[in-house]
Amino acid sequence: MKDSHDLSYAPAKIFSVASFTLMSAMLLTACGGGGSSNSNVPQTPDDGGTNAGTPQPTAFKVTTQNTAISLAENTSTDLSVSFTGANGDVSATVEELLPAALSVSISDISANGAMINIAVPELENDGSDEIVVTFTDSAGQTDSYTIGTSLVNSSGEKALANYEIAAWGAGTFINLEPERELFKRLKKILKMKGVPTANIPVFPVNLNLTTRADLINFSNARSEVVNSYLDSTITETEVRAKTDDILALSGDFVIPVNSVLEELVSLASGTVPELPLGVVSLDKESGLLLSQFIGNAQMGAYSTEWVWTFNNEYQFMAQLTQSSASCQAAE
């Protein structure tokens, strides 16, 4: 029997205890010294505070109230936009569906918003355009604002209305109703004054048939021209040119008649004032006739856009033109 104080086996026991203690210490060290951990939380390297990590930029967004607008030619408008989440400075670029159709500029741009100015030049037709403004902040984030624009050629509306009067009037002007009525009245005055019938000229019969046919063709083409303008196949300038052509052709057609009327006035020896003839105008009072009298600035003026008033010396023309206008409108 071994002595209870025999330590021959002590080293083995001590090694076992020491080994267990060492292994426990190593396991504790491997687990971070017993502390807790969360692998979803990014760790910031400990470099003495010189690198604290890069913060993520806030989301950049453009906000506005207008996405579709209507603009007339030779006008402009300002559209306000606001930003949220802009990082640093903000820049802008502009793209148009129809390059050079509009003038677009950006002003008062800051981290809070900007002002977009849109200016419309002189137009030849109605139309539309689309503008895309892209804003970019210092973090490289972008957001775009798309503006749909309807473009109104307001002067073209008036040009088209004038053309329609001219085209309508071309078909009835060839009848020369006011001129025939004036001829009859002047002839009566001359007879009352005792002018011999042989000295009184007759109303022209053989007027230019080619010019007459051209005026009829102009009148018949009215609907086609109107639709071509509305479809942007022809421009406002071309519509105006067609109106001018009708008026000039009408003036040529009536030349022989004017020669006779001027001769009658001369024979009246001051009983009737001289008639400034030769220029054919739009009769806006009727809205569908041409006239040498209504619209003649030497004989009167429009008191409103559509109401014509003859000067005192030509008041006798009022009844004549009203009666002949009624006849032509009925045809």
Tab-separated table of C-alpha atoms in Angstrom:
chain	number	residue	atom	x	y	z
A	1	MET	CA	0.000	0.000	0.000
A	2	LYS	CA	1.251	3.346	-0.982
A	3	ASP	CA	1.639	6.119	1.500
A	4	SER	CA	-1.164	8.674	1.330
A	5	HIS	CA	1.478	11.340	1.175
A	6	ASP	CA	3.217	9.733	-1.764
A	7	LEU	CA	3.389	12.337	-4.535
A	8	SER	CA	4.710	10.101	-7.259
A	9	TYR	CA	1.511	10.622	-9.252
A	10	ALA	CA	1.125	14.337	-8.399
A	11	PRO	CA	2.693	15.690	-11.560
A	12	ALA	CA	0.085	13.932	-13.702
A	13	LYS	CA	-2.738	15.319	-11.679
A	14	ILE	CA	-1.292	18.797	-11.750
A	15	PHE	CA	-0.849	18.605	-15.562
A	16	SER	CA	-4.432	17.553	-15.970
A	17	VAL	CA	-5.723	20.439	-13.928
A	18	ALA	CA	-3.392	22.862	-15.651
A	19	SER	CA	-4.391	21.578	-19.076
A	20	PHE	CA	-8.051	21.992	-18.313
A	21	THR	CA	-7.462	25.521	-17.004
A	22	LEU	CA	-5.432	26.440	-20.135
A	23	MET	CA	-8.018	25.039	-22.530
A	24	SER	CA	-10.778	26.907	-20.706
A	25	ALA	CA	-8.820	30.097	-20.963
A	26	MET	CA	-8.241	29.538	-24.692
A	27	LEU	CA	-11.935	28.922	-25.311
A	28	LEU	CA	-12.873	32.026	-23.408
A	29	THR	CA	-10.349	34.031	-25.376
A	30	ALA	CA	-11.663	32.625	-28.658
A	31	CYS	CA	-15.190	33.766	-27.728
A	32	GLY	CA	-14.064	37.306	-27.186
A	33	GLY	CA	-13.399	37.023	-23.591
A	34	GLY	CA	-16.976	36.050	-22.801
A	35	GLY	CA	-18.623	39.240	-24.280
A	36	SER	CA	-21.713	39.272	-26.682
A	37	SER	CA	-21.489	39.970	-30.495
A	38	ASN	CA	-23.898	40.919	-33.454
A	39	SER	CA	-22.633	40.054	-36.960
A	40	ASN	CA	-25.328	42.401	-38.668
A	41	VAL	CA	-23.767	45.542	-37.189
A	42	PRO	CA	-20.815	46.720	-39.270
A	43	GLN	CA	-17.642	47.162	-37.268
A	44	THR	CA	-15.684	50.366	-37.596
A	45	PRO	CA	-11.919	49.724	-37.629
A	46	ASP	CA	-10.123	51.063	-34.621
A	47	ASP	CA	-7.482	53.293	-36.164
A	48	GLY	CA	-7.390	55.940	-33.571
A	49	GLY	CA	-10.509	57.726	-34.884
A	50	THR	CA	-9.034	58.695	-38.238
A	51	ASN	CA	-11.561	56.606	-40.228
A	52	ALA	CA	-15.133	56.734	-38.962
A	53	GLY	CA	-16.710	55.183	-42.142
A	54	THR	CA	-18.518	56.854	-45.132
A	55	PRO	CA	-22.165	57.872	-44.441
A	56	GLN	CA	-24.761	56.947	-47.067
A	57	PRO	CA	-26.286	59.986	-48.987
A	58	THR	CA	-29.919	60.863	-48.438
A	59	ALA	CA	-32.354	60.069	-51.280
A	60	PHE	CA	-32.607	62.991	-53.745
A	61	LYS	CA	-36.085	63.826	-55.110
A	62	VAL	CA	-37.613	66.568	-57.295
A	63	THR	CA	-41.155	67.772	-56.517
A	64	THR	CA	-43.391	69.991	-58.655
A	65	GLN	CA	-47.066	70.646	-59.355
A	66	ASN	CA	-47.055	71.206	-63.126
A	67	THR	CA	-46.452	68.427	-65.632
A	68	ALA	CA	-48.564	69.738	-68.557
A	69	ILE	CA	-48.948	73.357	-69.638
A	70	SER	CA	-50.346	75.349	-72.573
A	71	LEU	CA	-48.408	78.327	-73.922
A	72	ALA	CA	-49.144	80.868	-76.650
A	73	GLU	CA	-46.450	82.124	-78.999
A	74	ASN	CA	-44.293	85.030	-77.814
A	75	THR	CA	-45.087	84.308	-74.152
A	76	SER	CA	-43.155	82.733	-71.292
A	77	THR	CA	-43.828	81.121	-67.937
A	78	ASP	CA	-41.900	80.188	-64.772
A	79	LEU	CA	-42.262	76.783	-63.115
A	80	SER	CA	-41.027	76.259	-59.569
A	81	VAL	CA	-39.529	72.933	-58.459
A	82	SER	CA	-38.397	71.925	-54.981
A	83	PHE	CA	-35.782	69.379	-53.870
A	84	THR	CA	-35.624	67.044	-50.897
A	85	GLY	CA	-32.538	65.153	-49.827
A	86	ALA	CA	-30.132	67.122	-52.020
A	87	ASN	CA	-26.500	66.421	-51.151
A	88	GLY	CA	-24.331	69.458	-51.820
A	89	ASP	CA	-24.704	71.483	-54.996
A	90	VAL	CA	-27.316	70.668	-57.644
A	91	SER	CA	-26.850	71.007	-61.424
A	92	ALA	CA	-29.366	70.688	-64.267
A	93	THR	CA	-29.496	69.553	-67.908
A	94	VAL	CA	-32.335	70.127	-70.385
A	95	GLU	CA	-33.514	67.948	-73.272
A	96	GLU	CA	-36.306	68.748	-75.746
A	97	LEU	CA	-38.369	66.504	-77.984
A	98	LEU	CA	-38.176	69.230	-80.649
A	99	PRO	CA	-34.743	70.882	-80.415
A	100	ALA	CA	-34.770	74.689	-80.593
A	101	ALA	CA	-38.589	74.826	-80.481
A	102	LEU	CA	-38.548	76.488	-77.063
A	103	SER	CA	-36.131	78.512	-74.986
A	104	VAL	CA	-35.600	76.812	-71.604
A	105	SER	CA	-33.415	78.200	-68.825
A	106	ILE	CA	-32.798	77.294	-65.178
A	107	SER	CA	-32.365	79.949	-62.492
A	108	ASP	CA	-32.248	80.332	-58.701
A	109	ILE	CA	-30.938	76.771	-58.343
A	110	SER	CA	-29.954	75.688	-54.826
A	111	ALA	CA	-30.138	72.650	-52.583
A	112	ASN	CA	-33.781	73.517	-51.945
A	113	GLY	CA	-35.094	73.927	-55.497
A	114	ALA	CA	-34.938	75.850	-58.766
A	115	MET	CA	-36.950	77.928	-61.235
A	116	ILE	CA	-37.533	76.738	-64.810
A	117	ASN	CA	-38.320	79.426	-67.390
A	118	ILE	CA	-39.943	78.398	-70.674
A	119	ALA	CA	-40.264	80.956	-73.495
A	120	VAL	CA	-42.167	80.356	-76.741
A	121	PRO	CA	-40.971	82.086	-79.942
A	122	GLU	CA	-43.060	83.151	-82.943
A	123	LEU	CA	-44.831	80.053	-84.276
A	124	GLU	CA	-46.035	79.011	-87.723
A	125	ASN	CA	-48.451	76.313	-86.505
A	126	ASP	CA	-49.961	74.938	-83.336
A	127	GLY	CA	-47.909	72.115	-81.885
A	128	SER	CA	-46.528	70.410	-78.821
A	129	ASP	CA	-43.183	69.751	-77.206
A	130	GLU	CA	-41.809	67.732	-74.315
A	131	ILE	CA	-39.082	68.997	-72.027
A	132	VAL	CA	-37.077	66.758	-69.703
A	133	VAL	CA	-35.062	68.542	-66.996
A	134	THR	CA	-32.644	66.308	-65.114
A	135	PHE	CA	-31.223	67.481	-61.782
A	136	THR	CA	-28.058	65.971	-60.278
A	137	ASP	CA	-26.706	66.527	-56.770
A	138	SER	CA	-23.072	66.325	-55.623
A	139	ALA	CA	-23.497	62.680	-54.654
A	140	GLY	CA	-24.311	61.827	-58.269
A	141	GLN	CA	-27.969	61.153	-57.575
A	142	THR	CA	-30.382	62.264	-60.323
A	143	ASP	CA	-34.091	62.894	-60.658
A	144	SER	CA	-35.923	64.098	-63.781
A	145	TYR	CA	-38.919	66.342	-64.349
A	146	THR	CA	-40.878	65.913	-67.613
A	147	ILE	CA	-43.035	68.816	-68.845
A	148	GLY	CA	-45.558	68.369	-71.653
A	149	THR	CA	-46.313	71.629	-73.492
A	150	SER	CA	-49.139	72.527	-75.883
A	151	LEU	CA	-48.070	75.385	-78.157
A	152	VAL	CA	-50.704	77.782	-79.510
A	153	ASN	CA	-50.050	79.846	-82.642
A	154	SER	CA	-52.446	82.649	-81.695
A	155	SER	CA	-51.619	84.830	-84.716
A	156	GLY	CA	-52.283	81.832	-86.927
A	157	GLU	CA	-55.877	81.675	-85.681
A	158	LYS	CA	-56.468	85.210	-86.915
A	159	ALA	CA	-54.679	84.545	-90.203
A	160	LEU	CA	-56.850	81.489	-90.781
A	161	ALA	CA	-60.043	83.428	-89.983
A	162	ASN	CA	-59.052	86.132	-92.485
A	163	TYR	CA	-58.284	83.531	-95.118
A	164	GLU	CA	-61.711	81.960	-94.677
A	165	ILE	CA	-63.397	85.343	-95.225
A	166	ALA	CA	-61.306	85.825	-98.371
A	167	ALA	CA	-62.037	82.334	-99.700
A	168	TRP	CA	-65.765	82.594	-98.980
A	169	GLY	CA	-65.835	86.063	-100.521
A	170	ALA	CA	-63.977	85.063	-103.688
A	171	GLY	CA	-66.933	82.978	-104.800
A	172	THR	CA	-69.427	85.856	-104.486
A	173	PHE	CA	-67.196	88.827	-105.339
A	174	ILE	CA	-67.282	87.783	-109.004
A	175	ASN	CA	-70.948	88.856	-109.079
A	176	LEU	CA	-69.954	92.469	-108.233
A	177	GLU	CA	-73.322	93.160	-106.597
A	178	PRO	CA	-72.315	96.437	-104.812
A	179	GLU	CA	-70.650	97.734	-107.975
A	180	ARG	CA	-73.742	96.979	-110.075
A	181	GLU	CA	-75.987	98.700	-107.538
A	182	LEU	CA	-73.699	101.737	-107.428
A	183	PHE	CA	-73.713	101.882	-111.227
A	184	LYS	CA	-77.534	101.965	-111.307
A	185	ARG	CA	-77.719	104.794	-108.757
A	186	LEU	CA	-75.073	106.886	-110.460
A	187	LYS	CA	-76.811	106.397	-113.788
A	188	LYS	CA	-80.085	107.729	-112.282
A	189	ILE	CA	-78.280	110.779	-110.914
A	190	LEU	CA	-76.826	111.499	-114.339
A	191	LYS	CA	-80.240	111.240	-115.997
A	192	MET	CA	-81.633	113.638	-113.374
A	193	LYS	CA	-78.837	116.038	-114.244
A	194	GLY	CA	-79.753	115.779	-117.911
A	195	VAL	CA	-76.672	113.928	-119.086
A	196	PRO	CA	-77.480	112.383	-122.502
A	197	THR	CA	-77.899	108.609	-122.429
A	198	ALA	CA	-75.408	108.289	-125.249
A	199	ASN	CA	-72.740	109.812	-123.007
A	200	ILE	CA	-73.359	107.362	-120.162
A	201	PRO	CA	-71.108	104.262	-120.377
A	202	VAL	CA	-72.569	100.785	-119.962
A	203	PHE	CA	-71.626	98.258	-117.301
A	204	PRO	CA	-68.816	95.984	-118.568
A	205	VAL	CA	-69.980	92.613	-119.829
A	206	ASN	CA	-66.802	90.858	-120.946
A	207	LEU	CA	-64.840	90.533	-117.716
A	208	ASN	CA	-61.753	88.319	-117.534
A	209	LEU	CA	-63.082	84.762	-117.513
A	210	THR	CA	-59.739	83.275	-116.520
A	211	THR	CA	-59.536	85.481	-113.436
A	212	ARG	CA	-63.145	84.666	-112.653
A	213	ALA	CA	-62.377	80.936	-112.797
A	214	ASP	CA	-59.304	81.383	-110.583
A	215	LEU	CA	-61.394	83.119	-107.918
A	216	ILE	CA	-63.949	80.305	-108.007
A	217	ASN	CA	-61.132	77.770	-107.604
A	218	PHE	CA	-59.766	79.691	-104.614
A	219	SER	CA	-63.205	79.573	-103.037
A	220	ASN	CA	-63.626	75.850	-103.683
A	221	ALA	CA	-60.249	75.096	-102.107
A	222	ARG	CA	-61.181	76.690	-98.775
A	223	SER	CA	-61.786	73.487	-96.793
A	224	GLU	CA	-58.632	71.857	-98.124
A	225	VAL	CA	-56.479	74.835	-97.129
A	226	VAL	CA	-58.035	75.052	-93.660
A	227	ASN	CA	-57.445	71.346	-93.014
A	228	SER	CA	-53.883	71.572	-94.333
A	229	TYR	CA	-53.105	74.346	-91.865
A	230	LEU	CA	-54.709	72.491	-88.958
A	231	ASP	CA	-52.661	69.402	-89.899
A	232	SER	CA	-49.508	71.568	-90.074
A	233	THR	CA	-49.041	70.647	-93.728
A	234	ILE	CA	-48.900	74.365	-94.552
A	235	THR	CA	-47.804	77.256	-92.341
A	236	GLU	CA	-49.342	80.528	-91.213
A	237	THR	CA	-47.132	82.363	-93.713
A	238	GLU	CA	-48.540	80.264	-96.544
A	239	VAL	CA	-52.103	80.925	-95.379
A	240	ARG	CA	-51.445	84.668	-95.373
A	241	ALA	CA	-49.992	84.428	-98.875
A	242	LYS	CA	-53.147	82.713	-100.136
A	243	THR	CA	-55.268	85.503	-98.626
A	244	ASP	CA	-53.119	88.123	-100.332
A	245	ASP	CA	-53.403	86.259	-103.637
A	246	ILE	CA	-57.206	86.266	-103.450
A	247	LEU	CA	-57.366	89.989	-102.671
A	248	ALA	CA	-54.927	90.884	-105.451
A	249	LEU	CA	-56.751	88.718	-107.981
A	250	SER	CA	-60.088	90.280	-106.981
A	251	GLY	CA	-58.600	93.730	-107.498
A	252	ASP	CA	-57.497	92.769	-111.012
A	253	PHE	CA	-60.920	91.329	-111.816
A	254	VAL	CA	-62.789	94.555	-110.980
A	255	ILE	CA	-60.496	97.003	-112.853
A	256	PRO	CA	-62.773	97.386	-115.930
A	257	VAL	CA	-65.791	98.070	-113.713
A	258	ASN	CA	-63.918	100.681	-111.680
A	259	SER	CA	-63.030	102.546	-114.842
A	260	VAL	CA	-66.730	102.885	-115.679
A	261	LEU	CA	-67.695	103.922	-112.131
A	262	GLU	CA	-65.002	106.620	-112.074
A	263	GLU	CA	-66.292	107.953	-115.395
A	264	LEU	CA	-69.837	108.174	-113.993
A	265	VAL	CA	-68.613	110.058	-110.922
A	266	SER	CA	-66.775	112.482	-113.194
A	267	LEU	CA	-69.944	113.077	-115.242
A	268	ALA	CA	-71.835	113.831	-112.021
A	269	SER	CA	-69.678	116.960	-111.675
A	270	GLY	CA	-69.252	117.003	-107.908
A	271	THR	CA	-72.703	115.649	-107.006
A	272	VAL	CA	-70.988	112.450	-105.798
A	273	PRO	CA	-67.595	112.482	-104.042
A	274	GLU	CA	-64.690	110.789	-105.737
A	275	LEU	CA	-64.548	107.071	-105.022
A	276	PRO	CA	-61.137	105.682	-103.987
A	277	LEU	CA	-61.478	102.329	-105.753
A	278	GLY	CA	-59.027	99.583	-106.681
A	279	VAL	CA	-58.215	97.977	-103.319
A	280	VAL	CA	-60.279	94.951	-102.312
A	281	SER	CA	-60.537	94.279	-98.573
A	282	LEU	CA	-62.025	91.727	-96.215
A	283	ASP	CA	-65.577	92.583	-95.192
A	284	LYS	CA	-65.262	91.602	-91.547
A	285	GLU	CA	-68.689	93.008	-90.798
A	286	SER	CA	-70.341	90.239	-92.815
A	287	GLY	CA	-67.588	87.724	-92.084
A	288	LEU	CA	-67.868	86.138	-95.535
A	289	LEU	CA	-67.521	88.811	-98.231
A	290	LEU	CA	-64.937	90.899	-100.064
A	291	SER	CA	-65.513	94.584	-100.731
A	292	GLN	CA	-64.000	97.693	-102.279
A	293	PHE	CA	-66.059	99.819	-99.912
A	294	ILE	CA	-66.228	98.177	-96.471
A	295	GLY	CA	-62.661	97.934	-95.275
A	296	ASN	CA	-61.514	100.858	-97.440
A	297	ALA	CA	-59.628	103.101	-94.998
A	298	GLN	CA	-60.266	106.164	-97.175
A	299	MET	CA	-64.029	105.706	-96.891
A	300	GLY	CA	-64.481	104.760	-93.227
A	301	ALA	CA	-63.237	102.687	-90.316
A	302	TYR	CA	-64.184	99.841	-88.009
A	303	SER	CA	-65.662	101.267	-84.819
A	304	THR	CA	-65.195	97.821	-83.292
A	305	GLU	CA	-63.409	94.825	-84.724
A	306	TRP	CA	-66.522	93.815	-86.644
A	307	VAL	CA	-68.602	97.017	-87.055
A	308	TRP	CA	-67.842	99.281	-90.036
A	309	THR	CA	-68.789	102.979	-90.113
A	310	PHE	CA	-68.567	105.090	-93.274
A	311	ASN	CA	-67.238	108.647	-93.137
A	312	ASN	CA	-69.894	111.360	-93.507
A	313	GLU	CA	-69.272	111.964	-97.213
A	314	TYR	CA	-69.712	108.254	-97.939
A	315	GLN	CA	-72.760	107.589	-95.775
A	316	PHE	CA	-74.775	106.971	-98.944
A	317	MET	CA	-72.706	103.790	-99.381
A	318	ALA	CA	-74.064	102.253	-96.168
A	319	GLN	CA	-77.476	101.343	-97.547
A	320	LEU	CA	-75.955	100.240	-100.835
A	321	THR	CA	-73.485	97.832	-99.223
A	322	GLN	CA	-76.026	96.496	-96.715
A	323	SER	CA	-78.561	95.646	-99.395
A	324	SER	CA	-76.000	94.039	-101.678
A	325	ALA	CA	-74.467	92.111	-98.759
A	326	SER	CA	-77.877	90.661	-97.954
A	327	CYS	CA	-78.238	89.548	-101.555
A	328	GLN	CA	-74.781	87.948	-101.641
A	329	ALA	CA	-75.200	86.188	-98.313
A	330	ALA	CA	-78.425	84.632	-99.579
A	331	GLU	CA	-76.729	83.207	-102.683
